[in-house]
């Protein structure tokens, strides 16, 4: 059967801006930088042709006044290994995606068709723009464009600029006037109300805390932490949507507290759709803790088909709403915008619009069924269930397109969780059909520690301070839903059995060992009160204060 383009339309921007493709965080951050510079819009770059490694080498060797003593061979190796993001690295078809996103203007050097963000840059920008007037966006712009005059675009490197960023400064200056960079006005910003405001608030808060370290750690390290942070929050956001959206469709409404972001969560008002994950810290695939982490990951990945069906439902209701506005004149767009949010289209599942809904989707369903004289047996079974035409239409779309979208959602989620990569929240044995399991990679743990050890003092200023291990474990559970020494209540678990206790103790011991390995923890006693995590970078006063969550 051949579905029409309108039938195949799947995504709804109010749920996610992603195209559900495999993401590369260097390329996502590079495209995000263009949106930072152009207030949320992508850039339109005009220059002569695609850039190769040789082109970047020439930009250096042709400007000895800026790059004294750089020979061609050494420069080529340095560019390839440290400065450039390459696709098909080491293969005959190796090509440049763009420079590493160490400075704001690196997006001007990307080769767009090899550096696609697949909507993740827009998702990040809109999440950050939805919180507190976009304060985190302003700080990110200040960090990445710190040496750029906003009016003239002129770059003035500071005295502490590292060599990689210094090189990028000079590359931008060298091609000044040869590259036309302007916002892509054909792609207007379309802000949607957040389905749940809490993920965006947590992301913005974590970005601000991480940027407090900008004067205390190397720029390259901070940028790597930001990439891990972005991937982490994109993954948690989409896991939450897999729980929230099917529930919202079933209930015909979005949880009222979600719009406010569940303010006061740690005072007894938790989000019913919060993500709860059990992570394997030791990283040994066959261990009891790994089995629990596999169980946790398996539950979330089994939610993908229901999420796809709920997304289809919302998308088709959105098309129905547009029909009621433009054709029937029985509905109006909300004031100030020409689109509907998810919360605004879900009431169309109710009785008020039943007659119009039945008429609209009877026509849509008939067009699908009549396109094939010999219906597959599965579709015949769907029709025989005698559901209403809207439900039959959605089930039919799921038959033809559900598995297709599931493959892409799985790959996209794997990449957001950085599967088997530095900063991973997910692992899967290579070269086999092994089960996925949630893990806590050292780089992800380091990034979370940098954020968690920074707290706001009574004077309103932030400072680092030691943190007890049990406090940090509480923070991971309450803020991010990450469980290490106990099992989640829900999301595939109903409490720890006797056989699980040894696995939990082993996982906690592995967590302490990991803290020692990365230099944040030293044994003083087995007692919780003396198990303390100490900051690596000291900011402000080190006096203890209550943990800010």
GROMACS .gro file of N, CA, C and O in nm, residues 147-237:
model
  364
  147UNK      N    1   3.456   3.672   2.296
  147UNK     CA    2   3.554   3.763   2.237
  147UNK      C    3   3.505   3.826   2.107
  147UNK      O    4   3.586   3.869   2.024
  148UNK      N    5   3.374   3.831   2.088
  148UNK     CA    6   3.316   3.884   1.965
  148UNK      C    7   3.235   4.009   1.995
  148UNK      O    8   3.153   4.009   2.086
  149UNK      N    9   3.260   4.113   1.919
  149UNK     CA   10   3.179   4.234   1.928
  149UNK      C   11   3.048   4.207   1.854
  149UNK      O   12   3.047   4.179   1.734
  150UNK      N   13   2.937   4.216   1.927
  150UNK     CA   14   2.807   4.181   1.869
  150UNK      C   15   2.772   4.268   1.749
  150UNK      O   16   2.709   4.223   1.652
  151UNK      N   17   2.811   4.394   1.752
  151UNK     CA   18   2.775   4.487   1.645
  151UNK      C   19   2.859   4.468   1.520
  151UNK      O   20   2.807   4.469   1.408
  152UNK      N   21   2.989   4.449   1.537
  152UNK     CA   22   3.078   4.442   1.421
  152UNK      C   23   3.118   4.300   1.384
  152UNK      O   24   3.164   4.275   1.272
  153UNK      N   25   3.105   4.205   1.478
  153UNK     CA   26   3.150   4.070   1.452
  153UNK      C   27   3.300   4.054   1.464
  153UNK      O   28   3.355   3.947   1.436
  154UNK      N   29   3.371   4.158   1.509
  154UNK     CA   30   3.517   4.153   1.519
  154UNK      C   31   3.558   4.071   1.641
  154UNK      O   32   3.498   4.080   1.747
  155UNK      N   33   3.664   3.988   1.624
  155UNK     CA   34   3.712   3.901   1.730
  155UNK      C   35   3.837   3.958   1.793
  155UNK      O   36   3.931   3.996   1.724
  156UNK      N   37   3.838   3.962   1.927
  156UNK     CA   38   3.956   4.007   2.001
  156UNK      C   39   3.990   3.899   2.104
  156UNK      O   40   3.930   3.893   2.211
  157UNK      N   41   4.082   3.806   2.071
  157UNK     CA   42   4.114   3.696   2.164
  157UNK      C   43   4.164   3.747   2.297
  157UNK      O   44   4.237   3.846   2.305
  158UNK      N   45   4.124   3.678   2.404
  158UNK     CA   46   4.171   3.712   2.537
  158UNK      C   47   4.306   3.649   2.567
  158UNK      O   48   4.353   3.562   2.494
  159UNK      N   49   4.368   3.686   2.677
  159UNK     CA   50   4.502   3.636   2.710
  159UNK      C   51   4.505   3.489   2.749
  159UNK      O   52   4.609   3.424   2.740
  160UNK      N   53   4.390   3.431   2.792
  160UNK     CA   54   4.388   3.293   2.839
  160UNK      C   55   4.330   3.197   2.735
  160UNK      O   56   4.298   3.083   2.768
  161UNK      N   57   4.317   3.240   2.611
  161UNK     CA   58   4.258   3.156   2.509
  161UNK      C   59   4.350   3.040   2.474
  161UNK      O   60   4.469   3.061   2.449
  162UNK      N   61   4.297   2.917   2.471
  162UNK     CA   62   4.380   2.800   2.441
  162UNK      C   63   4.415   2.797   2.293
  162UNK      O   64   4.356   2.868   2.211
  163UNK      N   65   4.510   2.710   2.255
  163UNK     CA   66   4.565   2.712   2.121
  163UNK      C   67   4.461   2.672   2.016
  163UNK      O   68   4.457   2.729   1.906
  164UNK      N   69   4.373   2.574   2.049
  164UNK     CA   70   4.273   2.533   1.951
  164UNK      C   71   4.175   2.646   1.921
  164UNK      O   72   4.144   2.675   1.805
  165UNK      N   73   4.127   2.713   2.028
  165UNK     CA   74   4.033   2.823   2.007
  165UNK      C   75   4.102   2.941   1.940
  165UNK      O   76   4.042   3.010   1.856
  166UNK      N   77   4.227   2.965   1.977
  166UNK     CA   78   4.304   3.072   1.912
  166UNK      C   79   4.313   3.048   1.762
  166UNK      O   80   4.298   3.140   1.680
  167UNK      N   81   4.336   2.922   1.723
  167UNK     CA   82   4.342   2.889   1.581
  167UNK      C   83   4.209   2.917   1.512
  167UNK      O   84   4.205   2.970   1.401
  168UNK      N   85   4.098   2.883   1.580
  168UNK     CA   86   3.967   2.909   1.521
  168UNK      C   87   3.942   3.058   1.506
  168UNK      O   88   3.884   3.103   1.407
  169UNK      N   89   3.985   3.138   1.605
  169UNK     CA   90   3.974   3.283   1.592
  169UNK      C   91   4.041   3.332   1.464
  169UNK      O   92   3.984   3.410   1.387
  170UNK      N   93   4.165   3.284   1.444
  170UNK     CA   94   4.240   3.331   1.327
  170UNK      C   95   4.178   3.282   1.196
  170UNK      O   96   4.183   3.353   1.095
  171UNK      N   97   4.119   3.162   1.198
  171UNK     CA   98   4.054   3.112   1.077
  171UNK      C   99   3.934   3.200   1.042
  171UNK      O  100   3.912   3.233   0.925
  172UNK      N  101   3.856   3.237   1.144
  172UNK     CA  102   3.741   3.323   1.119
  172UNK      C  103   3.787   3.457   1.063
  172UNK      O  104   3.729   3.511   0.967
  173UNK      N  105   3.892   3.513   1.122
  173UNK     CA  106   3.945   3.642   1.075
  173UNK      C  107   3.998   3.631   0.933
  173UNK      O  108   3.979   3.722   0.851
  174UNK      N  109   4.064   3.517   0.902
  174UNK     CA  110   4.126   3.500   0.770
  174UNK      C  111   4.024   3.499   0.658
  174UNK      O  112   4.052   3.544   0.546
  175UNK      N  113   3.905   3.447   0.686
  175UNK     CA  114   3.804   3.438   0.579
  175UNK      C  115   3.699   3.548   0.593
  175UNK      O  116   3.595   3.541   0.528
  176UNK      N  117   3.726   3.644   0.677
  176UNK     CA  118   3.631   3.755   0.693
  176UNK      C  119   3.605   3.821   0.559
  176UNK      O  120   3.697   3.856   0.485
  177UNK      N  121   3.480   3.836   0.523
  177UNK     CA  122   3.444   3.894   0.395
  177UNK      C  123   3.425   3.791   0.286
  177UNK      O  124   3.367   3.822   0.181
  178UNK      N  125   3.475   3.668   0.307
  178UNK     CA  126   3.459   3.562   0.207
  178UNK      C  127   3.339   3.472   0.237
  178UNK      O  128   3.299   3.391   0.155
  179UNK      N  129   3.283   3.483   0.356
  179UNK     CA  130   3.170   3.401   0.398
  179UNK      C  131   3.053   3.493   0.431
  179UNK      O  132   3.067   3.585   0.512
  180UNK      N  133   2.940   3.467   0.369
  180UNK     CA  134   2.819   3.543   0.400
  180UNK      C  135   2.734   3.462   0.496
  180UNK      O  136   2.695   3.348   0.467
  181UNK      N  137   2.709   3.518   0.611
  181UNK     CA  138   2.634   3.450   0.715
  181UNK      C  139   2.516   3.535   0.754
  181UNK      O  140   2.531   3.648   0.800
  182UNK      N  141   2.398   3.482   0.737
  182UNK     CA  142   2.277   3.554   0.776
  182UNK      C  143   2.173   3.455   0.825
  182UNK      O  144   2.178   3.335   0.793
  183UNK      N  145   2.077   3.501   0.904
  183UNK     CA  146   1.973   3.409   0.953
  183UNK      C  147   1.885   3.360   0.838
  183UNK      O  148   1.861   3.434   0.742
  184UNK      N  149   1.843   3.237   0.848
  184UNK     CA  150   1.755   3.179   0.747
  184UNK      C  151   1.611   3.221   0.779
  184UNK      O  152   1.543   3.158   0.860
  185UNK      N  153   1.567   3.328   0.715
  185UNK     CA  154   1.435   3.383   0.745
  185UNK      C  155   1.321   3.297   0.691
  185UNK      O  156   1.204   3.322   0.723
  186UNK      N  157   1.353   3.198   0.608
  186UNK     CA  158   1.249   3.109   0.557
  186UNK      C  159   1.203   3.010   0.665
  186UNK      O  160   1.100   2.945   0.649
  187UNK      N  161   1.280   2.999   0.773
  187UNK     CA  162   1.246   2.907   0.881
  187UNK      C  163   1.219   2.987   1.008
  187UNK      O  164   1.310   3.012   1.088
  188UNK      N  165   1.097   3.029   1.025
  188UNK     CA  166   1.060   3.110   1.139
  188UNK      C  167   1.057   3.026   1.267
  188UNK      O  168   1.030   2.906   1.263
  189UNK      N  169   1.084   3.092   1.378
  189UNK     CA  170   1.071   3.024   1.507
  189UNK      C  171   0.923   3.001   1.538
  189UNK      O  172   0.840   3.090   1.517
  190UNK      N  173   0.892   2.883   1.586
  190UNK     CA  174   0.755   2.852   1.626
  190UNK      C  175   0.758   2.792   1.766
  190UNK      O  176   0.755   2.670   1.784
  191UNK      N  177   0.767   2.877   1.868
  191UNK     CA  178   0.770   2.826   2.005
  191UNK      C  179   0.640   2.756   2.041
  191UNK      O  180   0.531   2.808   2.014
  192UNK      N  181   0.651   2.640   2.102
  192UNK     CA  182   0.536   2.566   2.152
  192UNK      C  183   0.543   2.561   2.304
  192UNK      O  184   0.652   2.549   2.360
  193UNK      N  185   0.429   2.569   2.372
  193UNK     CA  186   0.432   2.550   2.517
  193UNK      C  187   0.490   2.412   2.550
  193UNK      O  188   0.461   2.313   2.483
  194UNK      N  189   0.574   2.406   2.653
  194UNK     CA  190   0.635   2.280   2.692
  194UNK      C  191   0.529   2.186   2.749
  194UNK      O  192   0.445   2.227   2.830
  195UNK      N  193   0.531   2.060   2.706
  195UNK     CA  194   0.439   1.961   2.761
  195UNK      C  195   0.459   1.945   2.911
  195UNK      O  196   0.364   1.929   2.987
  196UNK      N  197   0.585   1.946   2.952
  196UNK     CA  198   0.619   1.948   3.094
  196UNK      C  199   0.736   2.045   3.108
  196UNK      O  200   0.838   2.028   3.041
  197UNK      N  201   0.721   2.144   3.194
  197UNK     CA  202   0.822   2.249   3.205
  197UNK      C  203   0.943   2.205   3.286
  197UNK      O  204   1.048   2.269   3.281
  198UNK      N  205   0.932   2.095   3.361
  198UNK     CA  206   1.041   2.055   3.448
  198UNK      C  207   1.169   2.018   3.373
  198UNK      O  208   1.279   2.059   3.413
  199UNK      N  209   1.165   1.940   3.263
  199UNK     CA  210   1.290   1.909   3.192
  199UNK      C  211   1.365   2.032   3.145
  199UNK      O  212   1.488   2.038   3.154
  200UNK      N  213   1.293   2.132   3.094
  200UNK     CA  214   1.358   2.255   3.048
  200UNK      C  215   1.419   2.332   3.164
  200UNK      O  216   1.529   2.387   3.153
  201UNK      N  217   1.349   2.335   3.277
  201UNK     CA  218   1.402   2.405   3.394
  201UNK      C  219   1.529   2.338   3.445
  201UNK      O  220   1.627   2.406   3.478
  202UNK      N  221   1.529   2.206   3.451
  202UNK     CA  222   1.648   2.134   3.496
  202UNK      C  223   1.765   2.155   3.401
  202UNK      O  224   1.879   2.173   3.444
  203UNK      N  225   1.739   2.152   3.271
  203UNK     CA  226   1.844   2.175   3.173
  203UNK      C  227   1.905   2.313   3.190
  203UNK      O  228   2.028   2.328   3.195
  204UNK      N  229   1.821   2.416   3.201
  204UNK     CA  230   1.871   2.553   3.215
  204UNK      C  231   1.951   2.569   3.344
  204UNK      O  232   2.058   2.632   3.345
  205UNK      N  233   1.903   2.511   3.451
  205UNK     CA  234   1.972   2.520   3.579
  205UNK      C  235   2.109   2.452   3.571
  205UNK      O  236   2.209   2.506   3.621
  206UNK      N  237   2.115   2.335   3.509
  206UNK     CA  238   2.242   2.263   3.497
  206UNK      C  239   2.340   2.336   3.407
  206UNK      O  240   2.461   2.337   3.432
  207UNK      N  241   2.291   2.397   3.299
  207UNK     CA  242   2.378   2.476   3.211
  207UNK      C  243   2.440   2.591   3.289
  207UNK      O  244   2.562   2.617   3.279
  208UNK      N  245   2.360   2.661   3.368
  208UNK     CA  246   2.411   2.773   3.445
  208UNK      C  247   2.518   2.728   3.544
  208UNK      O  248   2.623   2.791   3.559
  209UNK      N  249   2.494   2.617   3.613
  209UNK     CA  250   2.591   2.567   3.710
  209UNK      C  251   2.720   2.524   3.643
  209UNK      O  252   2.830   2.547   3.695
  210UNK      N  253   2.708   2.461   3.527
  210UNK     CA  254   2.829   2.418   3.457
  210UNK      C  255   2.910   2.538   3.408
  210UNK      O  256   3.034   2.538   3.414
  211UNK      N  257   2.840   2.642   3.363
  211UNK     CA  258   2.911   2.761   3.313
  211UNK      C  259   2.977   2.841   3.425
  211UNK      O  260   3.064   2.924   3.397
  212UNK      N  261   2.938   2.817   3.550
  212UNK     CA  262   3.010   2.880   3.661
  212UNK      C  263   3.156   2.835   3.666
  212UNK      O  264   3.240   2.903   3.726
  213UNK      N  265   3.187   2.723   3.601
  213UNK     CA  266   3.323   2.669   3.602
  213UNK      C  267   3.408   2.723   3.486
  213UNK      O  268   3.522   2.680   3.468
  214UNK      N  269   3.356   2.816   3.410
  214UNK     CA  270   3.424   2.857   3.287
  214UNK      C  271   3.561   2.917   3.312
  214UNK      O  272   3.649   2.909   3.226
  215UNK      N  273   3.584   2.976   3.427
  215UNK     CA  274   3.715   3.036   3.458
  215UNK      C  275   3.802   2.941   3.542
  215UNK      O  276   3.909   2.980   3.586
  216UNK      N  277   3.753   2.820   3.562
  216UNK     CA  278   3.825   2.728   3.650
  216UNK      C  279   3.864   2.597   3.581
  216UNK      O  280   3.930   2.514   3.643
  217UNK      N  281   3.823   2.578   3.457
  217UNK     CA  282   3.861   2.457   3.384
  217UNK      C  283   3.890   2.492   3.239
  217UNK      O  284   3.841   2.594   3.188
  218UNK      N  285   3.972   2.411   3.170
  218UNK     CA  286   4.003   2.440   3.030
  218UNK      C  287   3.877   2.444   2.944
  218UNK      O  288   3.781   2.370   2.968
  219UNK      N  289   3.880   2.530   2.844
  219UNK     CA  290   3.764   2.548   2.757
  219UNK      C  291   3.723   2.417   2.690
  219UNK      O  292   3.605   2.385   2.679
  220UNK      N  293   3.822   2.341   2.642
  220UNK     CA  294   3.791   2.216   2.573
  220UNK      C  295   3.719   2.119   2.666
  220UNK      O  296   3.628   2.047   2.624
  221UNK      N  297   3.760   2.116   2.793
  221UNK     CA  298   3.695   2.027   2.891
  221UNK      C  299   3.552   2.071   2.915
  221UNK      O  300   3.459   1.989   2.919
  222UNK      N  301   3.531   2.202   2.931
  222UNK     CA  302   3.397   2.253   2.956
  222UNK      C  303   3.304   2.227   2.838
  222UNK      O  304   3.187   2.190   2.856
  223UNK      N  305   3.355   2.244   2.716
  223UNK     CA  306   3.273   2.217   2.597
  223UNK      C  307   3.236   2.068   2.592
  223UNK      O  308   3.122   2.033   2.559
  224UNK      N  309   3.329   1.980   2.624
  224UNK     CA  310   3.297   1.837   2.628
  224UNK      C  311   3.190   1.808   2.733
  224UNK      O  312   3.099   1.728   2.710
  225UNK      N  313   3.198   1.872   2.849
  225UNK     CA  314   3.095   1.855   2.951
  225UNK      C  315   2.959   1.905   2.900
  225UNK      O  316   2.856   1.842   2.926
  226UNK      N  317   2.959   2.017   2.829
  226UNK     CA  318   2.833   2.070   2.776
  226UNK      C  319   2.770   1.973   2.677
  226UNK      O  320   2.648   1.954   2.676
  227UNK      N  321   2.852   1.909   2.593
  227UNK     CA  322   2.798   1.811   2.498
  227UNK      C  323   2.736   1.693   2.572
  227UNK      O  324   2.627   1.646   2.535
  228UNK      N  325   2.805   1.645   2.676
  228UNK     CA  326   2.750   1.535   2.755
  228UNK      C  327   2.621   1.579   2.824
  228UNK      O  328   2.522   1.504   2.829
  229UNK      N  329   2.620   1.701   2.877
  229UNK     CA  330   2.501   1.754   2.944
  229UNK      C  331   2.383   1.763   2.848
  229UNK      O  332   2.270   1.723   2.881
  230UNK      N  333   2.406   1.816   2.727
  230UNK     CA  334   2.300   1.827   2.629
  230UNK      C  335   2.245   1.689   2.591
  230UNK      O  336   2.123   1.670   2.582
  231UNK      N  337   2.334   1.595   2.568
  231UNK     CA  338   2.290   1.460   2.532
  231UNK      C  339   2.209   1.398   2.646
  231UNK      O  340   2.104   1.335   2.625
  232UNK      N  341   2.258   1.414   2.769
  232UNK     CA  342   2.192   1.361   2.888
  232UNK      C  343   2.050   1.414   2.901
  232UNK      O  344   1.955   1.337   2.920
  233UNK      N  345   2.034   1.545   2.887
  233UNK     CA  346   1.900   1.603   2.905
  233UNK      C  347   1.810   1.574   2.785
  233UNK      O  348   1.687   1.559   2.803
  234UNK      N  349   1.864   1.567   2.665
  234UNK     CA  350   1.782   1.525   2.551
  234UNK      C  351   1.729   1.384   2.573
  234UNK      O  352   1.612   1.355   2.546
  235UNK      N  353   1.816   1.295   2.622
  235UNK     CA  354   1.773   1.159   2.648
  235UNK      C  355   1.666   1.152   2.755
  235UNK      O  356   1.563   1.085   2.738
  236UNK      N  357   1.688   1.221   2.868
  236UNK     CA  358   1.590   1.219   2.976
  236UNK      C  359   1.457   1.280   2.931
  236UNK      O  360   1.350   1.232   2.969
  237UNK      N  361   1.464   1.387   2.850
  237UNK     CA  362   1.341   1.450   2.802
  237UNK      C  363   1.258   1.351   2.719
  237UNK      O  364   1.136   1.338   2.738
   0.00000   0.00000   0.00000
